[in-house]
mmCIF file of C-alpha atoms in Angstrom:
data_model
loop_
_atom_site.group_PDB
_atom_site.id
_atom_site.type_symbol
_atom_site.label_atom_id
_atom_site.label_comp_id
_atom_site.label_asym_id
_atom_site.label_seq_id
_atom_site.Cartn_x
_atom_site.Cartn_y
_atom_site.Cartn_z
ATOM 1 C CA UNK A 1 -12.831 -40.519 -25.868
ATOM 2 C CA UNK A 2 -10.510 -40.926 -29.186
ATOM 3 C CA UNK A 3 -9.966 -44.567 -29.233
ATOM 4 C CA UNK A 4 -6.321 -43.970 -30.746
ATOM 5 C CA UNK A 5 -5.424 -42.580 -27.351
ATOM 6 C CA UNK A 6 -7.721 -44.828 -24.911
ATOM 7 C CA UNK A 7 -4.517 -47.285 -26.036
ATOM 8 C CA UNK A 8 -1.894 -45.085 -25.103
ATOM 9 C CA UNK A 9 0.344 -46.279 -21.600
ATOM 10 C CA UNK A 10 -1.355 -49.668 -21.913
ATOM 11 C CA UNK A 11 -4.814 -48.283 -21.772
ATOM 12 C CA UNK A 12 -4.201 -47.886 -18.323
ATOM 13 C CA UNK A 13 -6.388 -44.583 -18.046
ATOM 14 C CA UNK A 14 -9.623 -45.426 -19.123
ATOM 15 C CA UNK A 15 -12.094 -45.228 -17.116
ATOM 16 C CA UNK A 16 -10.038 -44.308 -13.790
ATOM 17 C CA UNK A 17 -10.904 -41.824 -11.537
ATOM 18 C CA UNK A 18 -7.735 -39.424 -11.662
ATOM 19 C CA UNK A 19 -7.540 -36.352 -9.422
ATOM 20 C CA UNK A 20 -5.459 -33.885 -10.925
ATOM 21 C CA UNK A 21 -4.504 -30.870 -8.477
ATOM 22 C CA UNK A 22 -3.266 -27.414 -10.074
ATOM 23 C CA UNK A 23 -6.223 -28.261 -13.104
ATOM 24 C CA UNK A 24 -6.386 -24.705 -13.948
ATOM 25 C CA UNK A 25 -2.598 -23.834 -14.132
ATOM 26 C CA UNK A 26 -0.676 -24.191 -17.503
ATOM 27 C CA UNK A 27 0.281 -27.492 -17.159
ATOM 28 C CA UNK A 28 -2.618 -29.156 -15.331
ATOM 29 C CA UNK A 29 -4.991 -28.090 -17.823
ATOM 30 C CA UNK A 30 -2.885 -30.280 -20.763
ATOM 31 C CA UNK A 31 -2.688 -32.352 -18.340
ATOM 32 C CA UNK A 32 -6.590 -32.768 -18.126
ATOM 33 C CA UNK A 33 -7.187 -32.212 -21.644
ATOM 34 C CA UNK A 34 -4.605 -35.360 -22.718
ATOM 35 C CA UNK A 35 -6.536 -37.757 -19.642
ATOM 36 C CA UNK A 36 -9.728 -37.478 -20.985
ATOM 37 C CA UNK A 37 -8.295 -38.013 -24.647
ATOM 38 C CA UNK A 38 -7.466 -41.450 -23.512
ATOM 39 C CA UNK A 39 -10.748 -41.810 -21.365
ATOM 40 C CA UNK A 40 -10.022 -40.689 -17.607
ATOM 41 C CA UNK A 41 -12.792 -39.651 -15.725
ATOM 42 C CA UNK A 42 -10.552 -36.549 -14.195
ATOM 43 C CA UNK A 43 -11.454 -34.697 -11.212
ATOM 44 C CA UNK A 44 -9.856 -30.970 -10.533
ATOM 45 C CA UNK A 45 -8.589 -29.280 -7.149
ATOM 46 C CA UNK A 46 -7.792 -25.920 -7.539
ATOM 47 C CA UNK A 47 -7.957 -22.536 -7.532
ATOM 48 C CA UNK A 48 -9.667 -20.292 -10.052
ATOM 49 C CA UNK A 49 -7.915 -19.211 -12.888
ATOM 50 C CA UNK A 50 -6.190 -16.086 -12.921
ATOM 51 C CA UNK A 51 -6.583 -13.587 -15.200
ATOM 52 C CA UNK A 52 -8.259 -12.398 -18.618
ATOM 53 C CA UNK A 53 -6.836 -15.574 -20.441
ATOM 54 C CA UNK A 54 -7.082 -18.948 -19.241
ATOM 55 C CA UNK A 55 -6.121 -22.287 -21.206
ATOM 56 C CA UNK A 56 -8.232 -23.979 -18.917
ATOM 57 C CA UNK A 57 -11.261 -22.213 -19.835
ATOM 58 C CA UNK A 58 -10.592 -21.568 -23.453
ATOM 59 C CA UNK A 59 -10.313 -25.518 -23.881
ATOM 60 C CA UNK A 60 -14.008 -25.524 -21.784
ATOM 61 C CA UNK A 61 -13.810 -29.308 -21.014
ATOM 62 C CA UNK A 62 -16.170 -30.659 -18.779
ATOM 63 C CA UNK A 63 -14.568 -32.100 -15.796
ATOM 64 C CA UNK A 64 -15.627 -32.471 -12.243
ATOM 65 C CA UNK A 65 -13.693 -29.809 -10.032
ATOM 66 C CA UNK A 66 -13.337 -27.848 -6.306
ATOM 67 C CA UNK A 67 -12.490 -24.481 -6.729
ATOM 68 C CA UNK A 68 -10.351 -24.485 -3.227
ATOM 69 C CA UNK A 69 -6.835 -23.590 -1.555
ATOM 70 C CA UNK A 70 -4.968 -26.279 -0.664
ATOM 71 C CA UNK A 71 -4.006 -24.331 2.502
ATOM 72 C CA UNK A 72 -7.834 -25.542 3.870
ATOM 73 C CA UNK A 73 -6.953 -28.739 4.993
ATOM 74 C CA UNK A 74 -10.908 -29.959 5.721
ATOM 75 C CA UNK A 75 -11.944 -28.729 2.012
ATOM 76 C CA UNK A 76 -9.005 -30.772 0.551
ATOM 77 C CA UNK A 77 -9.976 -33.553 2.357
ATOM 78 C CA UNK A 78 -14.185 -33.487 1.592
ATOM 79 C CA UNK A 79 -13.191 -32.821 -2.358
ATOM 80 C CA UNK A 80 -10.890 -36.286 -2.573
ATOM 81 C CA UNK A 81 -13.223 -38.125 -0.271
ATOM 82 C CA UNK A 82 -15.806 -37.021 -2.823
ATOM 83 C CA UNK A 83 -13.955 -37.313 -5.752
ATOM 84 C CA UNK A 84 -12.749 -41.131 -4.583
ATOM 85 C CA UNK A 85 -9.658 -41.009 -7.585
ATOM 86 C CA UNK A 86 -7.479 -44.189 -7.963
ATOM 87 C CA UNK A 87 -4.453 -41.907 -9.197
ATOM 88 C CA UNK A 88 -3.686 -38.377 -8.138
ATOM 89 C CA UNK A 89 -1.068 -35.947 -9.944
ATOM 90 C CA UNK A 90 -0.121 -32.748 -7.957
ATOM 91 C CA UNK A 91 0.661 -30.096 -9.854
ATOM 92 C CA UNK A 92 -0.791 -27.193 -7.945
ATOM 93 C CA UNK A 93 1.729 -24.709 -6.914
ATOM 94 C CA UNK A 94 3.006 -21.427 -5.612
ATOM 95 C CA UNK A 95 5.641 -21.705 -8.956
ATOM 96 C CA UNK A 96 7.293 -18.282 -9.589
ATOM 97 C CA UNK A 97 10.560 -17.411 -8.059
ATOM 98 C CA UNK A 98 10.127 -13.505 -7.973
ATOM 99 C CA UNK A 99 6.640 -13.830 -6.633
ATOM 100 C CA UNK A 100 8.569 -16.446 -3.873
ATOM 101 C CA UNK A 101 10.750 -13.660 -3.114
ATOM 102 C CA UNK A 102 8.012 -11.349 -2.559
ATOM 103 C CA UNK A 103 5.479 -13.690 -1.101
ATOM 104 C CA UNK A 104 7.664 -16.136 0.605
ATOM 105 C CA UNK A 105 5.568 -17.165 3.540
ATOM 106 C CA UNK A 106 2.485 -17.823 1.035
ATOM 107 C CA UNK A 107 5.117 -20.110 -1.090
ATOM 108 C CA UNK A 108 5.852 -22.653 1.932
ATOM 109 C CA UNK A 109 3.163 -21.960 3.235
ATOM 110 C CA UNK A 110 1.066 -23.495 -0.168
ATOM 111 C CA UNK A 111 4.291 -26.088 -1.594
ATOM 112 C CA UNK A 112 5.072 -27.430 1.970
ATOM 113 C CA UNK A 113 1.473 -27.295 4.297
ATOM 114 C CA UNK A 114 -0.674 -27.595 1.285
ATOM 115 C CA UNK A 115 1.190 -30.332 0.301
ATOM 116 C CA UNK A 116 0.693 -32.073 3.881
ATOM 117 C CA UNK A 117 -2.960 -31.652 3.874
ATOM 118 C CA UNK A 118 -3.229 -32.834 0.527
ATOM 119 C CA UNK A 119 -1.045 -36.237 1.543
ATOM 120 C CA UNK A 120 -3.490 -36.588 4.930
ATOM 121 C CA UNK A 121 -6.605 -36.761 2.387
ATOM 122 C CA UNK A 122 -4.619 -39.410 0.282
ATOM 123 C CA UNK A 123 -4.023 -41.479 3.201
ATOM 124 C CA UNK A 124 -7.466 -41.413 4.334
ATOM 125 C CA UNK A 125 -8.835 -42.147 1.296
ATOM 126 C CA UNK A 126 -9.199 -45.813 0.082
ATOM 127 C CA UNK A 127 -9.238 -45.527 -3.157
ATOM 128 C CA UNK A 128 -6.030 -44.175 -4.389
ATOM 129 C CA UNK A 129 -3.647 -46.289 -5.176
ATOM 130 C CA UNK A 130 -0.797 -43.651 -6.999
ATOM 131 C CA UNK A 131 0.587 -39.979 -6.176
ATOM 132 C CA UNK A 132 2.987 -38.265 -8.679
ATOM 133 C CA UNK A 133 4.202 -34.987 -7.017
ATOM 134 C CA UNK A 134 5.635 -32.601 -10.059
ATOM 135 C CA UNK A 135 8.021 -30.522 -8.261
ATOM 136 C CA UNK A 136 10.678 -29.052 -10.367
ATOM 137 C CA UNK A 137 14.555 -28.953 -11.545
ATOM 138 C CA UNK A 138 15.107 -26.136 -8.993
ATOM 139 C CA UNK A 139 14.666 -28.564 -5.745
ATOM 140 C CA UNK A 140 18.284 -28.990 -6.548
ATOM 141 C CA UNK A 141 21.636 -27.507 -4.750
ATOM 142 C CA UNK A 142 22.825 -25.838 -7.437
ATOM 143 C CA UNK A 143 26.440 -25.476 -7.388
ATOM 144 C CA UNK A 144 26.965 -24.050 -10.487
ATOM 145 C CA UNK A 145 29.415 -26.341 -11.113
ATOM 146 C CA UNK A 146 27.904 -27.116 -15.176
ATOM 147 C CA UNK A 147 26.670 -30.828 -14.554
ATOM 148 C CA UNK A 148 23.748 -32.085 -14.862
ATOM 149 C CA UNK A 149 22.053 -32.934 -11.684
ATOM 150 C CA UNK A 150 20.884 -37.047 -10.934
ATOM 151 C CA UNK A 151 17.958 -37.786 -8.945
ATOM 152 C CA UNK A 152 20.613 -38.697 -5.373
ATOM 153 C CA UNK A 153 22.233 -35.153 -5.866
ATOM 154 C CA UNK A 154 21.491 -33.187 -2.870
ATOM 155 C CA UNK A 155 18.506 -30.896 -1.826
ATOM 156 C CA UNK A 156 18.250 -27.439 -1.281
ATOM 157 C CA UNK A 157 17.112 -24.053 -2.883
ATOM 158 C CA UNK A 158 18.778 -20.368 -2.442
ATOM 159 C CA UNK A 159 14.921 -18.596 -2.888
ATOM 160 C CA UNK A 160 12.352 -19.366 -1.176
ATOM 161 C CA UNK A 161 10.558 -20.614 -4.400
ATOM 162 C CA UNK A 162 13.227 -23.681 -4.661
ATOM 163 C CA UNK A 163 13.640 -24.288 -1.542
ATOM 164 C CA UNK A 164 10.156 -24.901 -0.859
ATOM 165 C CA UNK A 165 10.206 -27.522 -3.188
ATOM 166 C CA UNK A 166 13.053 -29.064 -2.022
ATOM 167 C CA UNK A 167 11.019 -29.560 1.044
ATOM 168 C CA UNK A 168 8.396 -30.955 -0.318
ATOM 169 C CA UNK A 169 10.548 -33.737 -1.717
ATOM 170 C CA UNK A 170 11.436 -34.307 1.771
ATOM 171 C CA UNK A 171 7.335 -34.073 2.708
ATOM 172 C CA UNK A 172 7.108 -36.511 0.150
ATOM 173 C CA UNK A 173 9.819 -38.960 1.155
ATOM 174 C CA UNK A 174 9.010 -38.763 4.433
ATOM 175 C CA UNK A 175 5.272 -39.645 4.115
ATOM 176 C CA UNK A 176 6.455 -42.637 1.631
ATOM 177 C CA UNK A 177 8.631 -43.959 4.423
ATOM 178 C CA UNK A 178 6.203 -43.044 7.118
ATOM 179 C CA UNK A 179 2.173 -43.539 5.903
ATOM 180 C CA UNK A 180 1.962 -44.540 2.906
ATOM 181 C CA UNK A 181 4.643 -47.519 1.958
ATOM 182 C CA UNK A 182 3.854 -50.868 2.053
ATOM 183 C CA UNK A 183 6.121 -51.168 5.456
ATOM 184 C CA UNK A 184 3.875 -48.566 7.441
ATOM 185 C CA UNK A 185 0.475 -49.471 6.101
ATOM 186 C CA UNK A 186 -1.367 -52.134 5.124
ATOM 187 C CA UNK A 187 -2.884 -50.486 2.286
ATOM 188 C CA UNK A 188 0.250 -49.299 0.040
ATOM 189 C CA UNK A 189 0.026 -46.041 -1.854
ATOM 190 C CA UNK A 190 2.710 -45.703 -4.475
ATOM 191 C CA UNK A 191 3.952 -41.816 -4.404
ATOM 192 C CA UNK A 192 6.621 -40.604 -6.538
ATOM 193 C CA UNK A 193 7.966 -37.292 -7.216
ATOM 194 C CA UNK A 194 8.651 -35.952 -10.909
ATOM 195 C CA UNK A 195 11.559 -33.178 -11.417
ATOM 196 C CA UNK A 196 10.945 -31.416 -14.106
ATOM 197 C CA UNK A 197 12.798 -28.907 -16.509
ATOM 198 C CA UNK A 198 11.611 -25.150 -17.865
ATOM 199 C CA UNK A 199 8.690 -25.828 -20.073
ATOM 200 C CA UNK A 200 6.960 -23.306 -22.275
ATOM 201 C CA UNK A 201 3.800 -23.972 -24.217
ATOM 202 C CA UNK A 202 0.861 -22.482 -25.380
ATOM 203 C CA UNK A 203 -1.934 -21.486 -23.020
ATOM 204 C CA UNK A 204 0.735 -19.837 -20.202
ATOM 205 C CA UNK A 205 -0.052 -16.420 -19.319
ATOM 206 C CA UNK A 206 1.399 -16.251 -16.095
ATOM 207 C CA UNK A 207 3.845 -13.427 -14.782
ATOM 208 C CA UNK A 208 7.280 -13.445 -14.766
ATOM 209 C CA UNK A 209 7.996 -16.122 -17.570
ATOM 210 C CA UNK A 210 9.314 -15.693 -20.706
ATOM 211 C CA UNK A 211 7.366 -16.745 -23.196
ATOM 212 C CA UNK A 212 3.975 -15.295 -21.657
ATOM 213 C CA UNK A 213 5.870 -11.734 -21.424
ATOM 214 C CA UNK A 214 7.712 -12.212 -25.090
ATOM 215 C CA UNK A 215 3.777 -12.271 -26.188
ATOM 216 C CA UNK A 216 2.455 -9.531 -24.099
ATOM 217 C CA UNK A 217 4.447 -7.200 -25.558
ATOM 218 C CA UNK A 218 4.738 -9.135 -29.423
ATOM 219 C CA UNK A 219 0.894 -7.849 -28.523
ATOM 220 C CA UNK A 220 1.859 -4.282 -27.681
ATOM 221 C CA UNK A 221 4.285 -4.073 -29.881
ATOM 222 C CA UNK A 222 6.622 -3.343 -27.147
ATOM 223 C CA UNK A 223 9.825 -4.962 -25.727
ATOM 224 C CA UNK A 224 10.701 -7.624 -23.027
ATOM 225 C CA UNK A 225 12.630 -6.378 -20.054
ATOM 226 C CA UNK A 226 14.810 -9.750 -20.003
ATOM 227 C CA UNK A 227 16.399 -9.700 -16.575
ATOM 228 C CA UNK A 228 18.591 -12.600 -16.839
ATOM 229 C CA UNK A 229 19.967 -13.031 -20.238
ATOM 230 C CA UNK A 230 22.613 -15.416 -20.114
ATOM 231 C CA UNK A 231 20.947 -18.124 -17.904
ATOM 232 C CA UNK A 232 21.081 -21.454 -18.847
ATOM 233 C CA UNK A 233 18.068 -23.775 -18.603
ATOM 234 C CA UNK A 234 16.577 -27.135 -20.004
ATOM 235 C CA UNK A 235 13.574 -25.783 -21.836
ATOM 236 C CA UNK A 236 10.700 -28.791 -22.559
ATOM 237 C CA UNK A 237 7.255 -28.608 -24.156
ATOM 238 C CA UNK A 238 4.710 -28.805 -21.638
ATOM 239 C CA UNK A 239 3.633 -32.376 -22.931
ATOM 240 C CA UNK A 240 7.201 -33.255 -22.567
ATOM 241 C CA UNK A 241 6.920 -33.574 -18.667
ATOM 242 C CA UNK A 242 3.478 -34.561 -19.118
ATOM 243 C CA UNK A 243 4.464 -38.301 -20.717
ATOM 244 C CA UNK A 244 7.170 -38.392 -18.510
ATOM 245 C CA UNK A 245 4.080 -37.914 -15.338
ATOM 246 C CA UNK A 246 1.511 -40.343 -17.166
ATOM 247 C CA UNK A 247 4.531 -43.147 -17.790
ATOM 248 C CA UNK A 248 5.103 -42.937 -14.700
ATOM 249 C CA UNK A 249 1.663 -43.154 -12.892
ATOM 250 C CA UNK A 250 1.048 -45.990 -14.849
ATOM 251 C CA UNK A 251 4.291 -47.732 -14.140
ATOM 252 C CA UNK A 252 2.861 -46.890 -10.114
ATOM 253 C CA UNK A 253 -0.188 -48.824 -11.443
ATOM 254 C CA UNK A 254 1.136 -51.523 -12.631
ATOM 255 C CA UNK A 255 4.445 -52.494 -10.473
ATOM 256 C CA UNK A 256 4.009 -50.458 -7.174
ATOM 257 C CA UNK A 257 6.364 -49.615 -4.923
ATOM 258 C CA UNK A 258 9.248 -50.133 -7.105
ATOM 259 C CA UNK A 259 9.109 -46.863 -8.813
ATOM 260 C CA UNK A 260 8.008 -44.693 -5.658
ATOM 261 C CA UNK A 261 11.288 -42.618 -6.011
ATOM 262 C CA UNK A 262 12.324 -39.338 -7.485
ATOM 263 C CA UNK A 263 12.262 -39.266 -11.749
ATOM 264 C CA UNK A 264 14.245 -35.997 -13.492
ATOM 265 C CA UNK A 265 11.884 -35.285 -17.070
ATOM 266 C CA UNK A 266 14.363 -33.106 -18.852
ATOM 267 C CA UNK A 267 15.360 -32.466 -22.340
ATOM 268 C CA UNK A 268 17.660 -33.153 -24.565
ATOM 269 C CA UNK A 269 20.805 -31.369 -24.673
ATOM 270 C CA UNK A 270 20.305 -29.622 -28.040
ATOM 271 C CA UNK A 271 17.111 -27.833 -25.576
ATOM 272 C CA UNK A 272 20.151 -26.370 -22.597
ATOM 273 C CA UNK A 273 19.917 -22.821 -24.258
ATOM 274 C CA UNK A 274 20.629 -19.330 -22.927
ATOM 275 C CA UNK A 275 17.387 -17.211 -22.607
ATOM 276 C CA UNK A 276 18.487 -15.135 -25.503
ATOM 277 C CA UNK A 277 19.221 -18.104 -27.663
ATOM 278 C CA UNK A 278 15.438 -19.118 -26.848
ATOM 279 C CA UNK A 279 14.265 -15.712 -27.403
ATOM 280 C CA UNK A 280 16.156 -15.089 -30.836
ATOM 281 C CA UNK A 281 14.442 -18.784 -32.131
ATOM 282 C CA UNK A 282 11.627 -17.649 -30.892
ATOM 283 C CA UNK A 283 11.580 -14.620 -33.038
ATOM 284 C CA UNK A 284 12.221 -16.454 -36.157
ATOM 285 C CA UNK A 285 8.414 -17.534 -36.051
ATOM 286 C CA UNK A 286 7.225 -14.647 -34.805
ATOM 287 C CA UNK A 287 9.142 -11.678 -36.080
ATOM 288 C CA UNK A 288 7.284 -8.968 -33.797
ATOM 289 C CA UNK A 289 9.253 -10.181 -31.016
ATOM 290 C CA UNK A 290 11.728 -7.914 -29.815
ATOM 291 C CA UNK A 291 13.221 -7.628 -26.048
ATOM 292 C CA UNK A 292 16.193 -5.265 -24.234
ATOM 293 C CA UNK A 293 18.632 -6.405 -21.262
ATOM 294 C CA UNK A 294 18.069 -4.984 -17.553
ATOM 295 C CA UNK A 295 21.340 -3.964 -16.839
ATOM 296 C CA UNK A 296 20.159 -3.334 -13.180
ATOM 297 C CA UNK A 297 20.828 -6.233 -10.366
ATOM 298 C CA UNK A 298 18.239 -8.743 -9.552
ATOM 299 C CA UNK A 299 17.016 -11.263 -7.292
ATOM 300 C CA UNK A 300 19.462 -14.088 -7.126
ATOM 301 C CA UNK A 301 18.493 -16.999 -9.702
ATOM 302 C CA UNK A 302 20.733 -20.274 -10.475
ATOM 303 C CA UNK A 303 23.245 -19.184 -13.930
ATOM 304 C CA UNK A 304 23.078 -22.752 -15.184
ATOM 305 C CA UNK A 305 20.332 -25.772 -14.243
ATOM 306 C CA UNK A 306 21.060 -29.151 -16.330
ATOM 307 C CA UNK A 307 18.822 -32.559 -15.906
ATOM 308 C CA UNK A 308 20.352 -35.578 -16.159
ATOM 309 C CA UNK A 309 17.418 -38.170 -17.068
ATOM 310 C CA UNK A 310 19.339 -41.441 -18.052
ATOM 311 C CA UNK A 311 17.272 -42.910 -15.201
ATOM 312 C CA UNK A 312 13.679 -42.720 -16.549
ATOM 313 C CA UNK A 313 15.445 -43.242 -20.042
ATOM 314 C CA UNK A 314 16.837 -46.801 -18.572
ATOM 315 C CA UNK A 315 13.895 -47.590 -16.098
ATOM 316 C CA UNK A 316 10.907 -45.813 -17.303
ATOM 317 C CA UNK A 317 11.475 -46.075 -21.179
ATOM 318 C CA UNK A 318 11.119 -42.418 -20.959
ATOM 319 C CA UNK A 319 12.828 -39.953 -24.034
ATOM 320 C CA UNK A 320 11.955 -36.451 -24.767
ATOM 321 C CA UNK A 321 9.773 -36.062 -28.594
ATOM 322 C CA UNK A 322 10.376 -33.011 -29.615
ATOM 323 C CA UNK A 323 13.991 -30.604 -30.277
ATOM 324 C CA UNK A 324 14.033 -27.589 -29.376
ATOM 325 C CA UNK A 325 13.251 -25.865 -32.939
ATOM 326 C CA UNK A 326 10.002 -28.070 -33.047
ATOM 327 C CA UNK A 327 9.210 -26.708 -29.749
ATOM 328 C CA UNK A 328 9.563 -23.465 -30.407
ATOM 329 C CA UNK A 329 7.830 -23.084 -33.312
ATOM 330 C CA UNK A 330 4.793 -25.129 -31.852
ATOM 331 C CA UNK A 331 4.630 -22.699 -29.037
ATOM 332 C CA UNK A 332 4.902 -19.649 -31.404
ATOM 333 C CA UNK A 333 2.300 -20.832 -33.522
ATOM 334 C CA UNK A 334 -0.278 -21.652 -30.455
ATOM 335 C CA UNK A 335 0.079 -18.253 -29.203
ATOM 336 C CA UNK A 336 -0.359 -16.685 -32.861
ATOM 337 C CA UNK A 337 -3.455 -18.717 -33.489
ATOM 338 C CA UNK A 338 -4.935 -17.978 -30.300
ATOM 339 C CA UNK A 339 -4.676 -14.036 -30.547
ATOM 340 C CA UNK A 340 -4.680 -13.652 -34.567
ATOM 341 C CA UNK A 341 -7.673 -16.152 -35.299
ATOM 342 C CA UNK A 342 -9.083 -17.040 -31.816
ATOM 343 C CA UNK A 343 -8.360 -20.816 -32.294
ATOM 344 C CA UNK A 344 -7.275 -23.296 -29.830
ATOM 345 C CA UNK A 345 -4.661 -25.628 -31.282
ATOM 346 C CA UNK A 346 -3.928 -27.665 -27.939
ATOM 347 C CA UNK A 347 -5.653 -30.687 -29.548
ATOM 348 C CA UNK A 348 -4.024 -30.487 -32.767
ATOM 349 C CA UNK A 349 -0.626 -30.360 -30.803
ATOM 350 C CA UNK A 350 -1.072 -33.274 -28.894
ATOM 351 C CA UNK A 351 -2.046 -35.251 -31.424
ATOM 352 C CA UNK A 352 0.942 -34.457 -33.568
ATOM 353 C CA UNK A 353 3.207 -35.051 -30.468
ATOM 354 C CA UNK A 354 1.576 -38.258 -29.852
ATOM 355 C CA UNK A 355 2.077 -39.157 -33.499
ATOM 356 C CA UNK A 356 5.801 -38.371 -33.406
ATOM 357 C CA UNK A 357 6.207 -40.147 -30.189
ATOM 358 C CA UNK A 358 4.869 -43.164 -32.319
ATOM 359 C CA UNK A 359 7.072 -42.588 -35.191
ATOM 360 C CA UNK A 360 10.088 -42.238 -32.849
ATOM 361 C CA UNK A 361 8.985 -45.884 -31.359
ATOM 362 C CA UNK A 362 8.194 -45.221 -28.037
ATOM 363 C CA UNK A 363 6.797 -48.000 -26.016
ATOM 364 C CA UNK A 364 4.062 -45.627 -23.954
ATOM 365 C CA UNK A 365 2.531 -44.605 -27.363
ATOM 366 C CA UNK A 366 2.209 -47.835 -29.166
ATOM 367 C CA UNK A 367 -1.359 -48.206 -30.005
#
């Protein structure tokens, strides 16, 4: 444990027993690798990582874990009855749209019934005491329309990818009003669900994403088929979402039920870029990237997806660290380091993003 970090959010993370679903995915292993920074003892549900390159095990923390699929409800239930965690953060996900539209009873099948048997373990369990659910910016009805979307803007999803998180905000709702809230049990779990933009980072390999296939073929020296070129999203660094998650768990802590709602994590607005903007800034730190348009028609994906987050700005405390050129070229250089020298520079990132969060004066990173 860094004792600089045990003192980040209050201290409120060492020593607690935090379950963190999705551990070997892109963004749950940051996620573990900032907890036990600040002294978590962290638990992992999930399933193996896929493929030659994993974050997860090129960071090689040790961490209690249970390699299973969230779609076998009595394994879910034995691993957080073992694991007896006061705070659980769900991040473990069916999260690609194309794969969605080729696997689409798998994706509700994982983001809705998973998500059920992973609630029925928290509500049998004693211990916990806070859920944050990370579902995404796509949970949305997106009109199109070019404003940003607030946290009481309707539900829905035109793949099955989106949609099946928009249900799970409705799982998750619905088990807050019905199990878990102070009103339906005597032993209140505070669950909240966290909506969060495109991130990119270093240590994502998976399919279908931009960044991981802008390196494949920087690798190859080869080009990226980009499919949807003028698309609009709010692109975050992955610890971006990740303060926004550990804010509000401890907030959950702390003050209960009052924060059991639904939180947007988004960027600024300097960070709403095309995906050729992002790929042409992208190639100013790494000049072997080089990509071509796919004229040909595709699956149907939302043109524009804006996040409004005054809310966690005004009730959380909550602001985004780092523009989008600092993002960029920390994500470049993670991938560079990895494959040109074989070094891991996760730590080194969060430590300078915790460090500018502190220069910025943000209340969560006061030490």
């Amino acid at each position: 444990m860094n004792d600089w970090f045990s003192r980040l959010f209050a201290g409120a993370y060492v020593g607690r027993r935090v379950l963190v679903t999705g551990h070997t995915g892109f963004k749950g292993s940051w996620l573990v690798l900032w907890l036990q920074a600040m002294g978590a003892r962290v638990c992992g549900l999930s399933l193996p990582a896929e493929g030659s390159h994993s974050h997860m095990r090129a960071l090689d923390l040790p961490i209690e874990e249970a390699l299973v699929d969230l779609n076998h409800a009595g394994a879910v239930r034995e691993a957080v009855q073992r694991f007896e965690p006061e705070i659980v953060f769900h991040l473990a996900a069916q999260s690609l749209v194309r794969k969605g539209y080729r696997e689409p009873a798998g994706t509700f099948q994982t983001n809705v019934i998973g998500l059920v048997h992973l609630l029925e373990a928290v509500r049998a369990m004693p211990s916990v005491r806070a859920v944050v659910n990370a579902t995404t910016d796509k949970c949305y009805e997106n009109l199109d329309n070019g404003r940003a979307y607030v946290e009481t803007d309707a539900l829905g999803g035109h793949d099955p990818y989106s949609a099946s998180k928009a249900c799970a905000e409705l799982v998750s709702a619905s088990y807050r009003a019905s199990f878990l809230g102070a009103a339906a049990s005597g032993r209140p779990v505070a669950l909240a669900t966290a909506r969060a933009g495109n991130v990119i980072g270093g240590g994502d390999w998976s399919e279908d994403r931009i960044v991981p296939d802008l390196v494949r073929a920087a690798l190859n020296q080869g080009a990226t088929t980009v499919r949807y070129p003028h698309a609009v999203r709010p692109w975050q660094h992955v610890l971006e979402p990740l303060s926004g998650y550990l804010l509000l768990a401890q907030r959950l802590l702390q003050e209960g039920e009052i924060h059991a709602q639904s939180w947007n994590f988004g960027p600024s607005s300097c960070a709403h870029l095309t995906v050729l903007q992002l790929i042409d800034r992208f190639a100013q730190h790494w000049p072997a990237v080089r990509h071509r348009v796919d004229p040909s028609p595709q699956p149907h994906e939302a043109h524009l997806l804006h996040l409004d987050c005054r809310k966690a700005r005004e009730q959380l405390g909550w602001h985004p660290v780092w523009n989008a050129d600092t993002m960029l070229a920390r994500t470049a250089q993670w991938y560079r380091a990895y494959h040109e020298a074989g070094r891991i520079a996760s730590h080194h990132d969060l430590q300078q993003y915790v460090a500018d969060a502190q220069r910025a004066g943000l209340a969560w990173a006061r030490t």
